[in-house]
């Protein structure tokens, strides 16, 4: 189970709440469609949303929601999906043959995690390492920004460092390649008043070093290379009831032919309640303008991808394929200008 974010409370839901939830789910009919990441029908509702409406009254309650659904396949509602869960969990098992290798324990701790069953599993999806290898092998000029609301940035960079040292059991970086890793953690804060955005790092010793203009933030990210951690403002998003207008900002400029920003996130939702994990902002010169959720959908597969966890587990080429598609789609758009 993921550690609670700032402001969340990991408590059990009450017996009264659970009883109400059970009553609701007696009328619940599982749609026959295969698992999907988008709403299959306009009037359909997920178990997550159903329980969210019932128990989430304050931002702190979201921790209780995540705690209960963290063991979803062990609940009566989730039992039908247990086989699907175990099949994909098995694909994430750390290779047994590698457990016998004489690798230092600290390397295993960077690349693998131990589950409740005592077994080791991949910490990062092999598809992520495959993407890094592809970018390096093709001599791309690129930066991978770890956009996170949590504190896992250093662990991710340590895992990538171990991968670059050829310590991963199934994925290998191209020979004679170099990927810079920024040890500094960057932070992107949001405010209601001007400046609305502030990009800085923990070593910033002056307000003059803080970047506040959206265009400059975009250009700064475009100039980076290697692996960089950026901690987004979870408290701001939480205090605005997880509205898309307070989420992770994603600036895009269709006129920019030098840099192409693509965000992968599994918390991208375009639903009626307005909650979403990203805030898409169109850059026109020095002006940054938020676009509507309806407009944002048109840029899916160009500047952002709603990450499909099950596909990522099954297909090690998932990220590569989607990056190529995003590039192809942007090329078509720019050629029409």
JSON list of N, CA and C in Angstrom, two decimals, residues 46-116:
[
{"chain": "A", "resi": 46, "resn": "UNK", "atom": "N", "xyz": [-17.77, 3.80, -11.58]},
{"chain": "A", "resi": 46, "resn": "UNK", "atom": "CA", "xyz": [-16.81, 2.84, -11.05]},
{"chain": "A", "resi": 46, "resn": "UNK", "atom": "C", "xyz": [-17.03, 2.66, -9.55]},
{"chain": "A", "resi": 47, "resn": "UNK", "atom": "N", "xyz": [-16.55, 1.56, -9.02]},
{"chain": "A", "resi": 47, "resn": "UNK", "atom": "CA", "xyz": [-16.62, 1.33, -7.58]},
{"chain": "A", "resi": 47, "resn": "UNK", "atom": "C", "xyz": [-15.88, 2.46, -6.85]},
{"chain": "A", "resi": 48, "resn": "UNK", "atom": "N", "xyz": [-14.78, 2.90, -7.43]},
{"chain": "A", "resi": 48, "resn": "UNK", "atom": "CA", "xyz": [-13.99, 3.98, -6.84]},
{"chain": "A", "resi": 48, "resn": "UNK", "atom": "C", "xyz": [-14.85, 5.23, -6.67]},
{"chain": "A", "resi": 49, "resn": "UNK", "atom": "N", "xyz": [-15.54, 5.64, -7.75]},
{"chain": "A", "resi": 49, "resn": "UNK", "atom": "CA", "xyz": [-16.36, 6.84, -7.70]},
{"chain": "A", "resi": 49, "resn": "UNK", "atom": "C", "xyz": [-17.55, 6.67, -6.76]},
{"chain": "A", "resi": 50, "resn": "UNK", "atom": "N", "xyz": [-18.10, 5.47, -6.74]},
{"chain": "A", "resi": 50, "resn": "UNK", "atom": "CA", "xyz": [-19.26, 5.21, -5.88]},
{"chain": "A", "resi": 50, "resn": "UNK", "atom": "C", "xyz": [-18.87, 5.38, -4.41]},
{"chain": "A", "resi": 51, "resn": "UNK", "atom": "N", "xyz": [-17.75, 4.78, -4.03]},
{"chain": "A", "resi": 51, "resn": "UNK", "atom": "CA", "xyz": [-17.30, 4.87, -2.65]},
{"chain": "A", "resi": 51, "resn": "UNK", "atom": "C", "xyz": [-16.80, 6.28, -2.33]},
{"chain": "A", "resi": 52, "resn": "UNK", "atom": "N", "xyz": [-16.20, 6.93, -3.31]},
{"chain": "A", "resi": 52, "resn": "UNK", "atom": "CA", "xyz": [-15.71, 8.30, -3.12]},
{"chain": "A", "resi": 52, "resn": "UNK", "atom": "C", "xyz": [-16.86, 9.23, -2.74]},
{"chain": "A", "resi": 53, "resn": "UNK", "atom": "N", "xyz": [-17.97, 9.13, -3.44]},
{"chain": "A", "resi": 53, "resn": "UNK", "atom": "CA", "xyz": [-19.13, 9.98, -3.15]},
{"chain": "A", "resi": 53, "resn": "UNK", "atom": "C", "xyz": [-19.70, 9.71, -1.76]},
{"chain": "A", "resi": 54, "resn": "UNK", "atom": "N", "xyz": [-19.50, 8.49, -1.29]},
{"chain": "A", "resi": 54, "resn": "UNK", "atom": "CA", "xyz": [-20.08, 8.10, -0.02]},
{"chain": "A", "resi": 54, "resn": "UNK", "atom": "C", "xyz": [-19.24, 8.55, 1.18]},
{"chain": "A", "resi": 55, "resn": "UNK", "atom": "N", "xyz": [-17.92, 8.45, 1.08]},
{"chain": "A", "resi": 55, "resn": "UNK", "atom": "CA", "xyz": [-17.09, 8.68, 2.27]},
{"chain": "A", "resi": 55, "resn": "UNK", "atom": "C", "xyz": [-16.16, 9.88, 2.20]},
{"chain": "A", "resi": 56, "resn": "UNK", "atom": "N", "xyz": [-15.90, 10.42, 1.00]},
{"chain": "A", "resi": 56, "resn": "UNK", "atom": "CA", "xyz": [-14.96, 11.53, 0.90]},
{"chain": "A", "resi": 56, "resn": "UNK", "atom": "C", "xyz": [-15.69, 12.86, 1.07]},
{"chain": "A", "resi": 57, "resn": "UNK", "atom": "N", "xyz": [-15.58, 13.42, 2.28]},
{"chain": "A", "resi": 57, "resn": "UNK", "atom": "CA", "xyz": [-16.21, 14.70, 2.58]},
{"chain": "A", "resi": 57, "resn": "UNK", "atom": "C", "xyz": [-15.15, 15.80, 2.78]},
{"chain": "A", "resi": 58, "resn": "UNK", "atom": "N", "xyz": [-13.94, 15.39, 3.12]},
{"chain": "A", "resi": 58, "resn": "UNK", "atom": "CA", "xyz": [-12.82, 16.31, 3.27]},
{"chain": "A", "resi": 58, "resn": "UNK", "atom": "C", "xyz": [-11.63, 15.71, 2.53]},
{"chain": "A", "resi": 59, "resn": "UNK", "atom": "N", "xyz": [-10.64, 16.53, 2.19]},
{"chain": "A", "resi": 59, "resn": "UNK", "atom": "CA", "xyz": [-9.47, 16.00, 1.50]},
{"chain": "A", "resi": 59, "resn": "UNK", "atom": "C", "xyz": [-8.79, 14.85, 2.25]},
{"chain": "A", "resi": 60, "resn": "UNK", "atom": "N", "xyz": [-8.79, 14.90, 3.59]},
{"chain": "A", "resi": 60, "resn": "UNK", "atom": "CA", "xyz": [-8.14, 13.85, 4.37]},
{"chain": "A", "resi": 60, "resn": "UNK", "atom": "C", "xyz": [-8.80, 12.49, 4.18]},
{"chain": "A", "resi": 61, "resn": "UNK", "atom": "N", "xyz": [-10.11, 12.50, 3.85]},
{"chain": "A", "resi": 61, "resn": "UNK", "atom": "CA", "xyz": [-10.84, 11.24, 3.67]},
{"chain": "A", "resi": 61, "resn": "UNK", "atom": "C", "xyz": [-10.34, 10.42, 2.50]},
{"chain": "A", "resi": 62, "resn": "UNK", "atom": "N", "xyz": [-9.62, 11.04, 1.57]},
{"chain": "A", "resi": 62, "resn": "UNK", "atom": "CA", "xyz": [-9.15, 10.30, 0.40]},
{"chain": "A", "resi": 62, "resn": "UNK", "atom": "C", "xyz": [-8.18, 9.19, 0.80]},
{"chain": "A", "resi": 63, "resn": "UNK", "atom": "N", "xyz": [-7.49, 9.39, 1.92]},
{"chain": "A", "resi": 63, "resn": "UNK", "atom": "CA", "xyz": [-6.61, 8.34, 2.41]},
{"chain": "A", "resi": 63, "resn": "UNK", "atom": "C", "xyz": [-7.40, 7.11, 2.81]},
{"chain": "A", "resi": 64, "resn": "UNK", "atom": "N", "xyz": [-8.57, 7.31, 3.43]},
{"chain": "A", "resi": 64, "resn": "UNK", "atom": "CA", "xyz": [-9.42, 6.17, 3.81]},
{"chain": "A", "resi": 64, "resn": "UNK", "atom": "C", "xyz": [-9.91, 5.44, 2.57]},
{"chain": "A", "resi": 65, "resn": "UNK", "atom": "N", "xyz": [-10.23, 6.21, 1.53]},
{"chain": "A", "resi": 65, "resn": "UNK", "atom": "CA", "xyz": [-10.69, 5.61, 0.27]},
{"chain": "A", "resi": 65, "resn": "UNK", "atom": "C", "xyz": [-9.59, 4.74, -0.33]},
{"chain": "A", "resi": 66, "resn": "UNK", "atom": "N", "xyz": [-8.38, 5.26, -0.38]},
{"chain": "A", "resi": 66, "resn": "UNK", "atom": "CA", "xyz": [-7.28, 4.51, -0.99]},
{"chain": "A", "resi": 66, "resn": "UNK", "atom": "C", "xyz": [-6.90, 3.30, -0.15]},
{"chain": "A", "resi": 67, "resn": "UNK", "atom": "N", "xyz": [-7.05, 3.41, 1.16]},
{"chain": "A", "resi": 67, "resn": "UNK", "atom": "CA", "xyz": [-6.71, 2.28, 2.01]},
{"chain": "A", "resi": 67, "resn": "UNK", "atom": "C", "xyz": [-7.65, 1.11, 1.76]},
{"chain": "A", "resi": 68, "resn": "UNK", "atom": "N", "xyz": [-8.96, 1.39, 1.65]},
{"chain": "A", "resi": 68, "resn": "UNK", "atom": "CA", "xyz": [-9.93, 0.32, 1.43]},
{"chain": "A", "resi": 68, "resn": "UNK", "atom": "C", "xyz": [-9.76, -0.31, 0.05]},
{"chain": "A", "resi": 69, "resn": "UNK", "atom": "N", "xyz": [-9.62, 0.54, -0.97]},
{"chain": "A", "resi": 69, "resn": "UNK", "atom": "CA", "xyz": [-9.54, 0.02, -2.33]},
{"chain": "A", "resi": 69, "resn": "UNK", "atom": "C", "xyz": [-8.15, -0.49, -2.69]},
{"chain": "A", "resi": 70, "resn": "UNK", "atom": "N", "xyz": [-7.18, -0.26, -1.79]},
{"chain": "A", "resi": 70, "resn": "UNK", "atom": "CA", "xyz": [-5.85, -0.81, -2.03]},
{"chain": "A", "resi": 70, "resn": "UNK", "atom": "C", "xyz": [-5.86, -2.32, -2.04]},
{"chain": "A", "resi": 71, "resn": "UNK", "atom": "N", "xyz": [-6.83, -2.92, -1.36]},
{"chain": "A", "resi": 71, "resn": "UNK", "atom": "CA", "xyz": [-7.00, -4.38, -1.36]},
{"chain": "A", "resi": 71, "resn": "UNK", "atom": "C", "xyz": [-8.31, -4.74, -2.05]},
{"chain": "A", "resi": 72, "resn": "UNK", "atom": "N", "xyz": [-8.59, -4.07, -3.16]},
{"chain": "A", "resi": 72, "resn": "UNK", "atom": "CA", "xyz": [-9.87, -4.21, -3.83]},
{"chain": "A", "resi": 72, "resn": "UNK", "atom": "C", "xyz": [-10.22, -5.66, -4.17]},
{"chain": "A", "resi": 73, "resn": "UNK", "atom": "N", "xyz": [-9.25, -6.42, -4.67]},
{"chain": "A", "resi": 73, "resn": "UNK", "atom": "CA", "xyz": [-9.56, -7.79, -5.09]},
{"chain": "A", "resi": 73, "resn": "UNK", "atom": "C", "xyz": [-9.77, -8.73, -3.91]},
{"chain": "A", "resi": 74, "resn": "UNK", "atom": "N", "xyz": [-9.57, -8.23, -2.68]},
{"chain": "A", "resi": 74, "resn": "UNK", "atom": "CA", "xyz": [-9.86, -9.03, -1.50]},
{"chain": "A", "resi": 74, "resn": "UNK", "atom": "C", "xyz": [-11.25, -8.69, -0.93]},
{"chain": "A", "resi": 75, "resn": "UNK", "atom": "N", "xyz": [-11.92, -7.70, -1.54]},
{"chain": "A", "resi": 75, "resn": "UNK", "atom": "CA", "xyz": [-13.25, -7.31, -1.08]},
{"chain": "A", "resi": 75, "resn": "UNK", "atom": "C", "xyz": [-14.31, -8.05, -1.90]},
{"chain": "A", "resi": 76, "resn": "UNK", "atom": "N", "xyz": [-15.54, -8.13, -1.40]},
{"chain": "A", "resi": 76, "resn": "UNK", "atom": "CA", "xyz": [-16.60, -8.81, -2.17]},
{"chain": "A", "resi": 76, "resn": "UNK", "atom": "C", "xyz": [-16.78, -8.24, -3.56]},
{"chain": "A", "resi": 77, "resn": "UNK", "atom": "N", "xyz": [-16.63, -6.91, -3.71]},
{"chain": "A", "resi": 77, "resn": "UNK", "atom": "CA", "xyz": [-16.82, -6.29, -5.02]},
{"chain": "A", "resi": 77, "resn": "UNK", "atom": "C", "xyz": [-15.68, -6.63, -5.97]},
{"chain": "A", "resi": 78, "resn": "UNK", "atom": "N", "xyz": [-14.52, -6.89, -5.42]},
{"chain": "A", "resi": 78, "resn": "UNK", "atom": "CA", "xyz": [-13.35, -7.10, -6.28]},
{"chain": "A", "resi": 78, "resn": "UNK", "atom": "C", "xyz": [-12.98, -8.53, -6.56]},
{"chain": "A", "resi": 79, "resn": "UNK", "atom": "N", "xyz": [-13.62, -9.47, -5.88]},
{"chain": "A", "resi": 79, "resn": "UNK", "atom": "CA", "xyz": [-13.29, -10.89, -6.07]},
{"chain": "A", "resi": 79, "resn": "UNK", "atom": "C", "xyz": [-13.34, -11.33, -7.53]},
{"chain": "A", "resi": 80, "resn": "UNK", "atom": "N", "xyz": [-14.34, -10.88, -8.33]},
{"chain": "A", "resi": 80, "resn": "UNK", "atom": "CA", "xyz": [-14.37, -11.31, -9.74]},
{"chain": "A", "resi": 80, "resn": "UNK", "atom": "C", "xyz": [-13.14, -10.91, -10.54]},
{"chain": "A", "resi": 81, "resn": "UNK", "atom": "N", "xyz": [-12.38, -9.94, -10.03]},
{"chain": "A", "resi": 81, "resn": "UNK", "atom": "CA", "xyz": [-11.21, -9.46, -10.77]},
{"chain": "A", "resi": 81, "resn": "UNK", "atom": "C", "xyz": [-9.90, -10.00, -10.20]},
{"chain": "A", "resi": 82, "resn": "UNK", "atom": "N", "xyz": [-10.01, -10.93, -9.26]},
{"chain": "A", "resi": 82, "resn": "UNK", "atom": "CA", "xyz": [-8.80, -11.42, -8.60]},
{"chain": "A", "resi": 82, "resn": "UNK", "atom": "C", "xyz": [-7.87, -12.13, -9.57]},
{"chain": "A", "resi": 83, "resn": "UNK", "atom": "N", "xyz": [-8.42, -12.92, -10.47]},
{"chain": "A", "resi": 83, "resn": "UNK", "atom": "CA", "xyz": [-7.56, -13.63, -11.44]},
{"chain": "A", "resi": 83, "resn": "UNK", "atom": "C", "xyz": [-6.81, -12.65, -12.33]},
{"chain": "A", "resi": 84, "resn": "UNK", "atom": "N", "xyz": [-7.51, -11.59, -12.75]},
{"chain": "A", "resi": 84, "resn": "UNK", "atom": "CA", "xyz": [-6.86, -10.57, -13.58]},
{"chain": "A", "resi": 84, "resn": "UNK", "atom": "C", "xyz": [-5.71, -9.93, -12.81]},
{"chain": "A", "resi": 85, "resn": "UNK", "atom": "N", "xyz": [-5.95, -9.67, -11.54]},
{"chain": "A", "resi": 85, "resn": "UNK", "atom": "CA", "xyz": [-4.93, -9.06, -10.69]},
{"chain": "A", "resi": 85, "resn": "UNK", "atom": "C", "xyz": [-3.73, -9.99, -10.53]},
{"chain": "A", "resi": 86, "resn": "UNK", "atom": "N", "xyz": [-3.98, -11.24, -10.22]},
{"chain": "A", "resi": 86, "resn": "UNK", "atom": "CA", "xyz": [-2.87, -12.17, -9.98]},
{"chain": "A", "resi": 86, "resn": "UNK", "atom": "C", "xyz": [-2.07, -12.44, -11.25]},
{"chain": "A", "resi": 87, "resn": "UNK", "atom": "N", "xyz": [-2.76, -12.46, -12.40]},
{"chain": "A", "resi": 87, "resn": "UNK", "atom": "CA", "xyz": [-2.06, -12.67, -13.67]},
{"chain": "A", "resi": 87, "resn": "UNK", "atom": "C", "xyz": [-1.05, -11.55, -13.93]},
{"chain": "A", "resi": 88, "resn": "UNK", "atom": "N", "xyz": [-1.48, -10.32, -13.71]},
{"chain": "A", "resi": 88, "resn": "UNK", "atom": "CA", "xyz": [-0.58, -9.19, -13.97]},
{"chain": "A", "resi": 88, "resn": "UNK", "atom": "C", "xyz": [0.47, -9.05, -12.87]},
{"chain": "A", "resi": 89, "resn": "UNK", "atom": "N", "xyz": [0.11, -9.42, -11.66]},
{"chain": "A", "resi": 89, "resn": "UNK", "atom": "CA", "xyz": [1.09, -9.39, -10.58]},
{"chain": "A", "resi": 89, "resn": "UNK", "atom": "C", "xyz": [2.21, -10.38, -10.86]},
{"chain": "A", "resi": 90, "resn": "UNK", "atom": "N", "xyz": [1.85, -11.52, -11.43]},
{"chain": "A", "resi": 90, "resn": "UNK", "atom": "CA", "xyz": [2.86, -12.53, -11.77]},
{"chain": "A", "resi": 90, "resn": "UNK", "atom": "C", "xyz": [3.84, -11.99, -12.81]},
{"chain": "A", "resi": 91, "resn": "UNK", "atom": "N", "xyz": [3.35, -11.18, -13.73]},
{"chain": "A", "resi": 91, "resn": "UNK", "atom": "CA", "xyz": [4.22, -10.60, -14.76]},
{"chain": "A", "resi": 91, "resn": "UNK", "atom": "C", "xyz": [5.22, -9.62, -14.15]},
{"chain": "A", "resi": 92, "resn": "UNK", "atom": "N", "xyz": [4.91, -9.12, -12.96]},
{"chain": "A", "resi": 92, "resn": "UNK", "atom": "CA", "xyz": [5.81, -8.18, -12.29]},
{"chain": "A", "resi": 92, "resn": "UNK", "atom": "C", "xyz": [6.76, -8.87, -11.31]},
{"chain": "A", "resi": 93, "resn": "UNK", "atom": "N", "xyz": [6.67, -10.20, -11.23]},
{"chain": "A", "resi": 93, "resn": "UNK", "atom": "CA", "xyz": [7.55, -10.95, -10.34]},
{"chain": "A", "resi": 93, "resn": "UNK", "atom": "C", "xyz": [9.01, -10.75, -10.75]},
{"chain": "A", "resi": 94, "resn": "UNK", "atom": "N", "xyz": [9.85, -10.57, -9.76]},
{"chain": "A", "resi": 94, "resn": "UNK", "atom": "CA", "xyz": [11.29, -10.49, -10.02]},
{"chain": "A", "resi": 94, "resn": "UNK", "atom": "C", "xyz": [11.77, -11.86, -10.48]},
{"chain": "A", "resi": 95, "resn": "UNK", "atom": "N", "xyz": [12.56, -11.93, -11.55]},
{"chain": "A", "resi": 95, "resn": "UNK", "atom": "CA", "xyz": [12.99, -13.22, -12.08]},
{"chain": "A", "resi": 95, "resn": "UNK", "atom": "C", "xyz": [13.64, -14.09, -11.02]},
{"chain": "A", "resi": 96, "resn": "UNK", "atom": "N", "xyz": [13.15, -15.32, -10.87]},
{"chain": "A", "resi": 96, "resn": "UNK", "atom": "CA", "xyz": [13.64, -16.23, -9.84]},
{"chain": "A", "resi": 96, "resn": "UNK", "atom": "C", "xyz": [15.12, -16.50, -9.99]},
{"chain": "A", "resi": 97, "resn": "UNK", "atom": "N", "xyz": [15.57, -16.65, -11.23]},
{"chain": "A", "resi": 97, "resn": "UNK", "atom": "CA", "xyz": [16.98, -16.97, -11.46]},
{"chain": "A", "resi": 97, "resn": "UNK", "atom": "C", "xyz": [17.89, -15.87, -10.94]},
{"chain": "A", "resi": 98, "resn": "UNK", "atom": "N", "xyz": [17.37, -14.63, -10.93]},
{"chain": "A", "resi": 98, "resn": "UNK", "atom": "CA", "xyz": [18.19, -13.50, -10.50]},
{"chain": "A", "resi": 98, "resn": "UNK", "atom": "C", "xyz": [18.31, -13.45, -8.99]},
{"chain": "A", "resi": 99, "resn": "UNK", "atom": "N", "xyz": [17.41, -14.10, -8.28]},
{"chain": "A", "resi": 99, "resn": "UNK", "atom": "CA", "xyz": [17.47, -14.08, -6.83]},
{"chain": "A", "resi": 99, "resn": "UNK", "atom": "C", "xyz": [18.68, -14.83, -6.31]},
{"chain": "A", "resi": 100, "resn": "UNK", "atom": "N", "xyz": [19.20, -15.72, -7.14]},
{"chain": "A", "resi": 100, "resn": "UNK", "atom": "CA", "xyz": [20.35, -16.51, -6.73]},
{"chain": "A", "resi": 100, "resn": "UNK", "atom": "C", "xyz": [21.67, -15.80, -7.05]},
{"chain": "A", "resi": 101, "resn": "UNK", "atom": "N", "xyz": [21.57, -14.72, -7.81]},
{"chain": "A", "resi": 101, "resn": "UNK", "atom": "CA", "xyz": [22.78, -14.01, -8.20]},
{"chain": "A", "resi": 101, "resn": "UNK", "atom": "C", "xyz": [23.39, -13.30, -6.99]},
{"chain": "A", "resi": 102, "resn": "UNK", "atom": "N", "xyz": [24.69, -13.19, -7.01]},
{"chain": "A", "resi": 102, "resn": "UNK", "atom": "CA", "xyz": [25.40, -12.58, -5.88]},
{"chain": "A", "resi": 102, "resn": "UNK", "atom": "C", "xyz": [25.40, -11.06, -6.00]},
{"chain": "A", "resi": 103, "resn": "UNK", "atom": "N", "xyz": [24.22, -10.47, -5.99]},
{"chain": "A", "resi": 103, "resn": "UNK", "atom": "CA", "xyz": [24.11, -9.02, -6.08]},
{"chain": "A", "resi": 103, "resn": "UNK", "atom": "C", "xyz": [23.97, -8.46, -4.66]},
{"chain": "A", "resi": 104, "resn": "UNK", "atom": "N", "xyz": [24.59, -7.31, -4.41]},
{"chain": "A", "resi": 104, "resn": "UNK", "atom": "CA", "xyz": [24.43, -6.68, -3.09]},
{"chain": "A", "resi": 104, "resn": "UNK", "atom": "C", "xyz": [22.96, -6.40, -2.80]},
{"chain": "A", "resi": 105, "resn": "UNK", "atom": "N", "xyz": [22.58, -6.50, -1.54]},
{"chain": "A", "resi": 105, "resn": "UNK", "atom": "CA", "xyz": [21.20, -6.26, -1.16]},
{"chain": "A", "resi": 105, "resn": "UNK", "atom": "C", "xyz": [20.73, -4.86, -1.50]},
{"chain": "A", "resi": 106, "resn": "UNK", "atom": "N", "xyz": [21.65, -3.87, -1.45]},
{"chain": "A", "resi": 106, "resn": "UNK", "atom": "CA", "xyz": [21.23, -2.50, -1.72]},
{"chain": "A", "resi": 106, "resn": "UNK", "atom": "C", "xyz": [20.79, -2.32, -3.16]},
{"chain": "A", "resi": 107, "resn": "UNK", "atom": "N", "xyz": [21.38, -3.10, -4.10]},
{"chain": "A", "resi": 107, "resn": "UNK", "atom": "CA", "xyz": [20.96, -3.02, -5.49]},
{"chain": "A", "resi": 107, "resn": "UNK", "atom": "C", "xyz": [19.57, -3.61, -5.67]},
{"chain": "A", "resi": 108, "resn": "UNK", "atom": "N", "xyz": [19.31, -4.72, -4.99]},
{"chain": "A", "resi": 108, "resn": "UNK", "atom": "CA", "xyz": [17.98, -5.32, -5.07]},
{"chain": "A", "resi": 108, "resn": "UNK", "atom": "C", "xyz": [16.93, -4.38, -4.49]},
{"chain": "A", "resi": 109, "resn": "UNK", "atom": "N", "xyz": [17.28, -3.69, -3.43]},
{"chain": "A", "resi": 109, "resn": "UNK", "atom": "CA", "xyz": [16.34, -2.76, -2.80]},
{"chain": "A", "resi": 109, "resn": "UNK", "atom": "C", "xyz": [16.01, -1.58, -3.71]},
{"chain": "A", "resi": 110, "resn": "UNK", "atom": "N", "xyz": [16.95, -1.23, -4.60]},
{"chain": "A", "resi": 110, "resn": "UNK", "atom": "CA", "xyz": [16.72, -0.14, -5.53]},
{"chain": "A", "resi": 110, "resn": "UNK", "atom": "C", "xyz": [15.85, -0.57, -6.72]},
{"chain": "A", "resi": 111, "resn": "UNK", "atom": "N", "xyz": [16.01, -1.81, -7.15]},
{"chain": "A", "resi": 111, "resn": "UNK", "atom": "CA", "xyz": [15.33, -2.28, -8.35]},
{"chain": "A", "resi": 111, "resn": "UNK", "atom": "C", "xyz": [14.06, -3.07, -8.07]},
{"chain": "A", "resi": 112, "resn": "UNK", "atom": "N", "xyz": [13.92, -3.58, -6.86]},
{"chain": "A", "resi": 112, "resn": "UNK", "atom": "CA", "xyz": [12.78, -4.44, -6.55]},
{"chain": "A", "resi": 112, "resn": "UNK", "atom": "C", "xyz": [12.17, -4.05, -5.21]},
{"chain": "A", "resi": 113, "resn": "UNK", "atom": "N", "xyz": [10.92, -4.48, -5.01]},
{"chain": "A", "resi": 113, "resn": "UNK", "atom": "CA", "xyz": [10.23, -4.27, -3.74]},
{"chain": "A", "resi": 113, "resn": "UNK", "atom": "C", "xyz": [9.70, -5.62, -3.26]},
{"chain": "A", "resi": 114, "resn": "UNK", "atom": "N", "xyz": [9.52, -5.73, -1.97]},
{"chain": "A", "resi": 114, "resn": "UNK", "atom": "CA", "xyz": [9.00, -6.98, -1.39]},
{"chain": "A", "resi": 114, "resn": "UNK", "atom": "C", "xyz": [7.52, -6.80, -1.10]},
{"chain": "A", "resi": 115, "resn": "UNK", "atom": "N", "xyz": [6.69, -7.70, -1.64]},
{"chain": "A", "resi": 115, "resn": "UNK", "atom": "CA", "xyz": [5.25, -7.63, -1.43]},
{"chain": "A", "resi": 115, "resn": "UNK", "atom": "C", "xyz": [4.83, -8.23, -0.11]},
{"chain": "A", "resi": 116, "resn": "UNK", "atom": "N", "xyz": [3.54, -8.16, 0.18]},
{"chain": "A", "resi": 116, "resn": "UNK", "atom": "CA", "xyz": [3.01, -8.73, 1.42]},
{"chain": "A", "resi": 116, "resn": "UNK", "atom": "C", "xyz": [3.23, -10.23, 1.49]}
]
